[in-house]
Amino acid sequence: MDTGNGALSEIAEHVLRRLGAEVYVINNTPNGENINLSCGSTNPNLIKELVIQTGADIGMSFDGDADRIIAVDEKGNIVDGDHILAICATYLKKENRLLNNTVVGTIMANIGLKRYLSEIGADLVYTQVGDRYVLEEMRRGNFVIGGEQSGHIIFLDYNTTGDGLATGLHILEVMGKLNKPLSELNELMTSYPQVLVNAKVRNDLKNKYMEFEDIRAKVYAIESEFKGKGRVVIRPSGTESLVRVMIEGENEDVLKKYAGELAKYIENRLS
């Protein structure tokens, strides 16, 4: 585990040892200044290395305030929030506990998650980016699981916010109940390439990009090229004078081309 020199620096190891696990921990010595400092869930390469060195079955990397987790399978592959949702939803559906056969994700969720859920007879409902919006939709629709690619996962039967340690325990439960290694569970869904490019724009125009008919036409033209196998997501930054352009599909080189062109076009129109 990498506890990010944060809130789980003591309790996470204690909990897992009580459950009978052999535990290796890094970044569990907070000093008031080193929380999330080149460690934790935003720097998962550290836990990848530890998993490979120790031969562990799973790696768990938490952020400092402990509401997020990025996992690593026994082969060193990243298991992000989208894959965690796929894994846990699979188990919940098998146990007839996936209420309304629906998972809640944000507009940044990988299209591979929606495709996989569709294959198992479940749906993915999208919200704005932010776990507060995920929670609101879960409550509105009476859904039990939702989250973000970044590792905020909410299990509404237990909590109303993301809890990295609880999510890690849920993953362990699925591994145990299904008797499968995390690497096999991680392959349930296939992630498609995503390319994100920022467009610098005037702050007073960053929320008005879709009011421009020519920008809408550009987006429609790109999505038409994908023939249902890709999508364009544009959203304004909440803190900067930026519009974020995310394009997702099967060919990363094509995505980079379209994302760069669209971001440049938006910059020219809104700057």
Short mmCIF file of C-alpha atoms in Angstrom, two decimals:
data_model
loop_
_atom_site.label_atom_id
_atom_site.label_comp_id
_atom_site.label_asym_id
_atom_site.label_seq_id
_atom_site.Cartn_x
_atom_site.Cartn_y
_atom_site.Cartn_z
CA MET A 1 0.00 0.00 0.00
CA ASP A 2 0.94 3.61 -0.62
CA THR A 3 -0.97 5.74 1.88
CA GLY A 4 0.23 9.04 0.46
CA ASN A 5 1.50 10.21 3.85
CA GLY A 6 -2.10 10.97 4.67
CA ALA A 7 -5.16 9.92 6.61
CA LEU A 8 -4.67 6.16 6.11
CA SER A 9 -1.03 6.10 7.16
CA GLU A 10 -1.79 4.04 10.28
CA ILE A 11 -5.28 2.59 10.05
CA ALA A 12 -5.07 0.95 6.61
CA GLU A 13 -2.20 -1.35 7.57
CA HIS A 14 -3.90 -2.17 10.88
CA VAL A 15 -7.20 -3.09 9.20
CA LEU A 16 -5.64 -5.34 6.57
CA ARG A 17 -3.38 -7.11 9.05
CA ARG A 18 -6.41 -7.77 11.26
CA LEU A 19 -8.04 -9.38 8.23
CA GLY A 20 -5.06 -11.69 7.82
CA ALA A 21 -3.16 -10.01 4.99
CA GLU A 22 0.59 -9.74 4.66
CA VAL A 23 1.10 -6.01 4.18
CA TYR A 24 3.89 -3.86 2.80
CA VAL A 25 3.45 -0.11 3.23
CA ILE A 26 5.21 2.93 1.80
CA ASN A 27 4.66 6.65 2.35
CA ASN A 28 3.06 6.20 5.76
CA THR A 29 5.10 8.76 7.73
CA PRO A 30 3.17 12.04 7.54
CA ASN A 31 4.93 15.12 8.90
CA GLY A 32 2.36 17.76 8.05
CA GLU A 33 4.09 18.75 4.84
CA ASN A 34 4.57 15.59 2.77
CA ILE A 35 0.95 14.58 2.14
CA ASN A 36 0.55 13.52 -1.53
CA LEU A 37 4.12 14.66 -2.19
CA SER A 38 5.23 12.61 -5.21
CA CYS A 39 3.24 9.68 -3.87
CA GLY A 40 -0.26 8.29 -3.47
CA SER A 41 -2.95 7.67 -6.05
CA THR A 42 -1.73 10.36 -8.45
CA ASN A 43 1.67 8.66 -8.66
CA PRO A 44 0.85 4.94 -8.98
CA ASN A 45 4.24 3.96 -10.41
CA LEU A 46 5.54 3.65 -6.85
CA ILE A 47 3.00 1.01 -5.89
CA LYS A 48 3.51 -0.78 -9.23
CA GLU A 49 7.18 -1.21 -8.37
CA LEU A 50 6.38 -2.43 -4.84
CA VAL A 51 3.88 -5.01 -6.10
CA ILE A 52 6.39 -6.43 -8.56
CA GLN A 53 9.21 -6.45 -5.97
CA THR A 54 7.15 -8.21 -3.28
CA GLY A 55 5.03 -10.50 -5.45
CA ALA A 56 1.88 -9.06 -3.88
CA ASP A 57 -1.61 -10.01 -5.04
CA ILE A 58 -2.77 -6.40 -5.13
CA GLY A 59 -1.43 -2.90 -4.67
CA MET A 60 -3.51 -0.08 -3.23
CA SER A 61 -2.52 3.54 -3.68
CA PHE A 62 -4.58 6.10 -1.76
CA ASP A 63 -4.68 9.87 -1.88
CA GLY A 64 -3.94 11.87 1.23
CA ASP A 65 -7.51 12.44 2.39
CA ALA A 66 -8.30 8.78 1.70
CA ASP A 67 -11.36 9.20 -0.51
CA ARG A 68 -9.67 7.76 -3.61
CA ILE A 69 -7.85 4.59 -4.57
CA ILE A 70 -5.96 3.44 -7.62
CA ALA A 71 -5.20 -0.28 -7.51
CA VAL A 72 -2.52 -2.36 -9.20
CA ASP A 73 -2.93 -6.02 -10.13
CA GLU A 74 -0.33 -8.70 -9.39
CA LYS A 75 1.26 -8.15 -12.82
CA GLY A 76 1.77 -4.42 -12.21
CA ASN A 77 -1.13 -3.19 -14.33
CA ILE A 78 -3.07 -0.12 -13.21
CA VAL A 79 -6.68 -0.68 -12.11
CA ASP A 80 -8.32 2.74 -12.28
CA GLY A 81 -11.75 3.86 -11.13
CA ASP A 82 -13.50 2.74 -14.32
CA HIS A 83 -12.11 -0.78 -13.98
CA ILE A 84 -12.97 -0.85 -10.28
CA LEU A 85 -16.56 0.06 -11.17
CA ALA A 86 -16.64 -2.74 -13.75
CA ILE A 87 -15.24 -5.27 -11.28
CA CYS A 88 -17.56 -4.38 -8.42
CA ALA A 89 -20.63 -4.01 -10.64
CA THR A 90 -19.99 -7.49 -12.05
CA TYR A 91 -20.05 -8.98 -8.57
CA LEU A 92 -23.05 -6.94 -7.43
CA LYS A 93 -25.02 -8.04 -10.49
CA LYS A 94 -24.07 -11.67 -9.90
CA GLU A 95 -25.39 -11.32 -6.34
CA ASN A 96 -28.57 -9.52 -7.53
CA ARG A 97 -27.50 -6.44 -5.58
CA LEU A 98 -26.97 -4.03 -8.50
CA LEU A 99 -30.14 -2.01 -7.99
CA ASN A 100 -31.82 -1.02 -11.24
CA ASN A 101 -28.87 -2.64 -13.07
CA THR A 102 -27.19 0.74 -13.25
CA VAL A 103 -23.79 2.25 -12.47
CA VAL A 104 -23.24 6.01 -12.21
CA GLY A 105 -20.13 7.54 -13.78
CA THR A 106 -19.04 10.93 -15.07
CA ILE A 107 -18.73 12.19 -18.61
CA MET A 108 -15.02 11.35 -18.40
CA ALA A 109 -15.67 7.64 -17.85
CA ASN A 110 -14.05 5.48 -20.50
CA ILE A 111 -16.41 4.34 -23.24
CA GLY A 112 -15.16 0.82 -22.57
CA LEU A 113 -17.01 0.85 -19.25
CA LYS A 114 -20.35 1.56 -20.89
CA ARG A 115 -19.75 -1.14 -23.51
CA TYR A 116 -18.83 -3.72 -20.90
CA LEU A 117 -21.81 -2.93 -18.68
CA SER A 118 -24.08 -3.23 -21.70
CA GLU A 119 -22.66 -6.71 -22.35
CA ILE A 120 -23.65 -7.88 -18.87
CA GLY A 121 -27.10 -6.30 -19.03
CA ALA A 122 -26.36 -3.14 -17.06
CA ASP A 123 -26.35 0.56 -17.89
CA LEU A 124 -24.03 3.49 -17.24
CA VAL A 125 -25.58 6.86 -16.36
CA TYR A 126 -23.38 9.92 -16.88
CA THR A 127 -23.05 13.00 -14.67
CA GLN A 128 -20.84 16.06 -14.58
CA VAL A 129 -17.31 15.59 -13.26
CA GLY A 130 -17.27 15.52 -9.47
CA ASP A 131 -18.28 12.96 -6.88
CA ARG A 132 -21.02 15.26 -5.55
CA TYR A 133 -22.83 14.92 -8.89
CA VAL A 134 -22.32 11.17 -8.84
CA LEU A 135 -23.89 11.00 -5.38
CA GLU A 136 -26.83 13.20 -6.41
CA GLU A 137 -27.62 10.91 -9.35
CA MET A 138 -27.25 7.80 -7.21
CA ARG A 139 -29.76 9.15 -4.74
CA ARG A 140 -32.12 10.32 -7.47
CA GLY A 141 -32.16 7.00 -9.28
CA ASN A 142 -31.79 4.67 -6.30
CA PHE A 143 -28.46 3.31 -7.56
CA VAL A 144 -25.94 1.62 -5.27
CA ILE A 145 -22.58 2.16 -6.98
CA GLY A 146 -20.97 5.05 -8.80
CA GLY A 147 -17.67 6.81 -9.14
CA GLU A 148 -14.97 8.43 -11.19
CA GLN A 149 -12.01 7.25 -13.23
CA SER A 150 -9.77 8.99 -10.69
CA GLY A 151 -10.73 6.45 -8.03
CA HIS A 152 -13.58 8.12 -6.15
CA ILE A 153 -15.96 5.17 -5.70
CA ILE A 154 -19.22 5.42 -3.75
CA PHE A 155 -21.03 2.39 -2.36
CA LEU A 156 -24.28 3.97 -1.24
CA ASP A 157 -25.25 1.01 0.94
CA TYR A 158 -22.32 1.93 3.16
CA ASN A 159 -21.40 5.57 2.66
CA THR A 160 -22.27 8.79 0.85
CA THR A 161 -18.74 9.62 -0.21
CA GLY A 162 -15.68 7.98 -1.67
CA ASP A 163 -13.69 5.85 0.79
CA GLY A 164 -10.44 4.47 -0.56
CA LEU A 165 -9.96 1.81 2.09
CA ALA A 166 -13.56 0.59 1.86
CA THR A 167 -13.20 0.38 -1.92
CA GLY A 168 -10.02 -1.64 -1.51
CA LEU A 169 -11.86 -4.04 0.79
CA HIS A 170 -14.65 -4.39 -1.78
CA ILE A 171 -12.07 -5.32 -4.42
CA LEU A 172 -10.60 -7.94 -2.10
CA GLU A 173 -14.08 -9.29 -1.45
CA VAL A 174 -14.71 -9.73 -5.17
CA MET A 175 -11.33 -11.41 -5.67
CA GLY A 176 -12.09 -13.82 -2.84
CA LYS A 177 -15.71 -14.58 -3.68
CA LEU A 178 -15.03 -15.10 -7.38
CA ASN A 179 -11.68 -16.78 -6.69
CA LYS A 180 -9.95 -14.80 -9.41
CA PRO A 181 -6.73 -12.78 -9.45
CA LEU A 182 -7.06 -9.06 -9.93
CA SER A 183 -5.38 -9.26 -13.34
CA GLU A 184 -8.22 -11.42 -14.64
CA LEU A 185 -10.86 -9.10 -13.18
CA ASN A 186 -9.03 -6.10 -14.62
CA GLU A 187 -9.54 -7.55 -18.11
CA LEU A 188 -13.34 -7.60 -17.82
CA MET A 189 -13.52 -4.24 -19.58
CA THR A 190 -11.28 -2.90 -22.32
CA SER A 191 -10.23 0.73 -21.99
CA TYR A 192 -10.20 2.78 -25.17
CA PRO A 193 -7.59 5.49 -25.78
CA GLN A 194 -8.50 8.94 -24.49
CA VAL A 195 -6.71 12.11 -25.57
CA LEU A 196 -7.11 15.32 -23.57
CA VAL A 197 -6.02 18.71 -24.90
CA ASN A 198 -6.55 22.08 -23.22
CA ALA A 199 -7.68 25.12 -25.18
CA LYS A 200 -6.81 28.54 -23.70
CA VAL A 201 -9.84 30.81 -23.98
CA ARG A 202 -11.29 34.01 -22.57
CA ASN A 203 -12.67 33.35 -19.11
CA ASP A 204 -16.00 35.01 -19.92
CA LEU A 205 -16.46 32.68 -22.90
CA LYS A 206 -15.35 29.32 -21.48
CA ASN A 207 -18.91 28.30 -20.58
CA LYS A 208 -20.37 29.40 -23.91
CA TYR A 209 -18.50 27.20 -26.36
CA MET A 210 -21.60 25.27 -27.44
CA GLU A 211 -23.41 28.50 -28.27
CA PHE A 212 -21.15 28.76 -31.33
CA GLU A 213 -22.78 26.90 -34.19
CA ASP A 214 -19.48 26.32 -35.99
CA ILE A 215 -17.98 24.65 -32.90
CA ARG A 216 -21.04 22.41 -32.58
CA ALA A 217 -20.67 21.51 -36.25
CA LYS A 218 -17.00 20.59 -35.75
CA VAL A 219 -17.90 18.31 -32.83
CA TYR A 220 -20.68 16.65 -34.80
CA ALA A 221 -18.41 16.10 -37.79
CA ILE A 222 -15.74 14.41 -35.67
CA GLU A 223 -18.23 12.16 -33.88
CA SER A 224 -19.76 11.20 -37.22
CA GLU A 225 -16.35 9.94 -38.33
CA PHE A 226 -16.30 7.52 -35.39
CA LYS A 227 -19.59 5.86 -36.41
CA GLY A 228 -20.57 5.16 -32.81
CA LYS A 229 -17.11 3.96 -31.78
CA GLY A 230 -15.87 7.20 -30.25
CA ARG A 231 -17.01 10.47 -28.75
CA VAL A 232 -16.05 14.07 -28.05
CA VAL A 233 -16.38 15.60 -24.58
CA ILE A 234 -15.80 19.32 -24.07
CA ARG A 235 -15.96 20.90 -20.64
CA PRO A 236 -14.77 24.18 -19.14
CA SER A 237 -12.19 24.23 -16.37
CA GLY A 238 -13.64 25.22 -13.03
CA THR A 239 -10.56 27.21 -11.99
CA GLU A 240 -8.69 28.28 -15.14
CA SER A 241 -9.41 30.05 -18.42
CA LEU A 242 -9.45 26.76 -20.26
CA VAL A 243 -11.76 24.50 -22.18
CA ARG A 244 -10.78 20.84 -21.97
CA VAL A 245 -11.23 18.77 -25.12
CA MET A 246 -11.35 15.00 -24.60
CA ILE A 247 -11.69 12.69 -27.58
CA GLU A 248 -12.04 8.95 -27.20
CA GLY A 249 -11.97 6.15 -29.74
CA GLU A 250 -10.02 3.21 -31.09
CA ASN A 251 -7.02 4.81 -32.84
CA GLU A 252 -4.87 7.05 -30.63
CA ASP A 253 -3.09 8.73 -33.54
CA VAL A 254 -6.42 9.75 -35.05
CA LEU A 255 -7.61 10.99 -31.67
CA LYS A 256 -4.52 13.16 -31.21
CA LYS A 257 -5.06 14.71 -34.64
CA TYR A 258 -8.72 15.52 -34.01
CA ALA A 259 -8.17 16.71 -30.44
CA GLY A 260 -5.35 19.03 -31.44
CA GLU A 261 -7.31 20.47 -34.36
CA LEU A 262 -10.49 20.98 -32.32
CA ALA A 263 -8.67 22.56 -29.37
CA LYS A 264 -6.85 24.95 -31.72
CA TYR A 265 -10.12 25.88 -33.42
CA ILE A 266 -11.80 26.56 -30.06
CA GLU A 267 -8.83 28.67 -28.96
CA ASN A 268 -9.07 30.80 -32.08
CA ARG A 269 -12.82 31.30 -31.70
CA LEU A 270 -12.92 31.98 -27.95
CA SER A 271 -9.70 33.88 -27.32
#
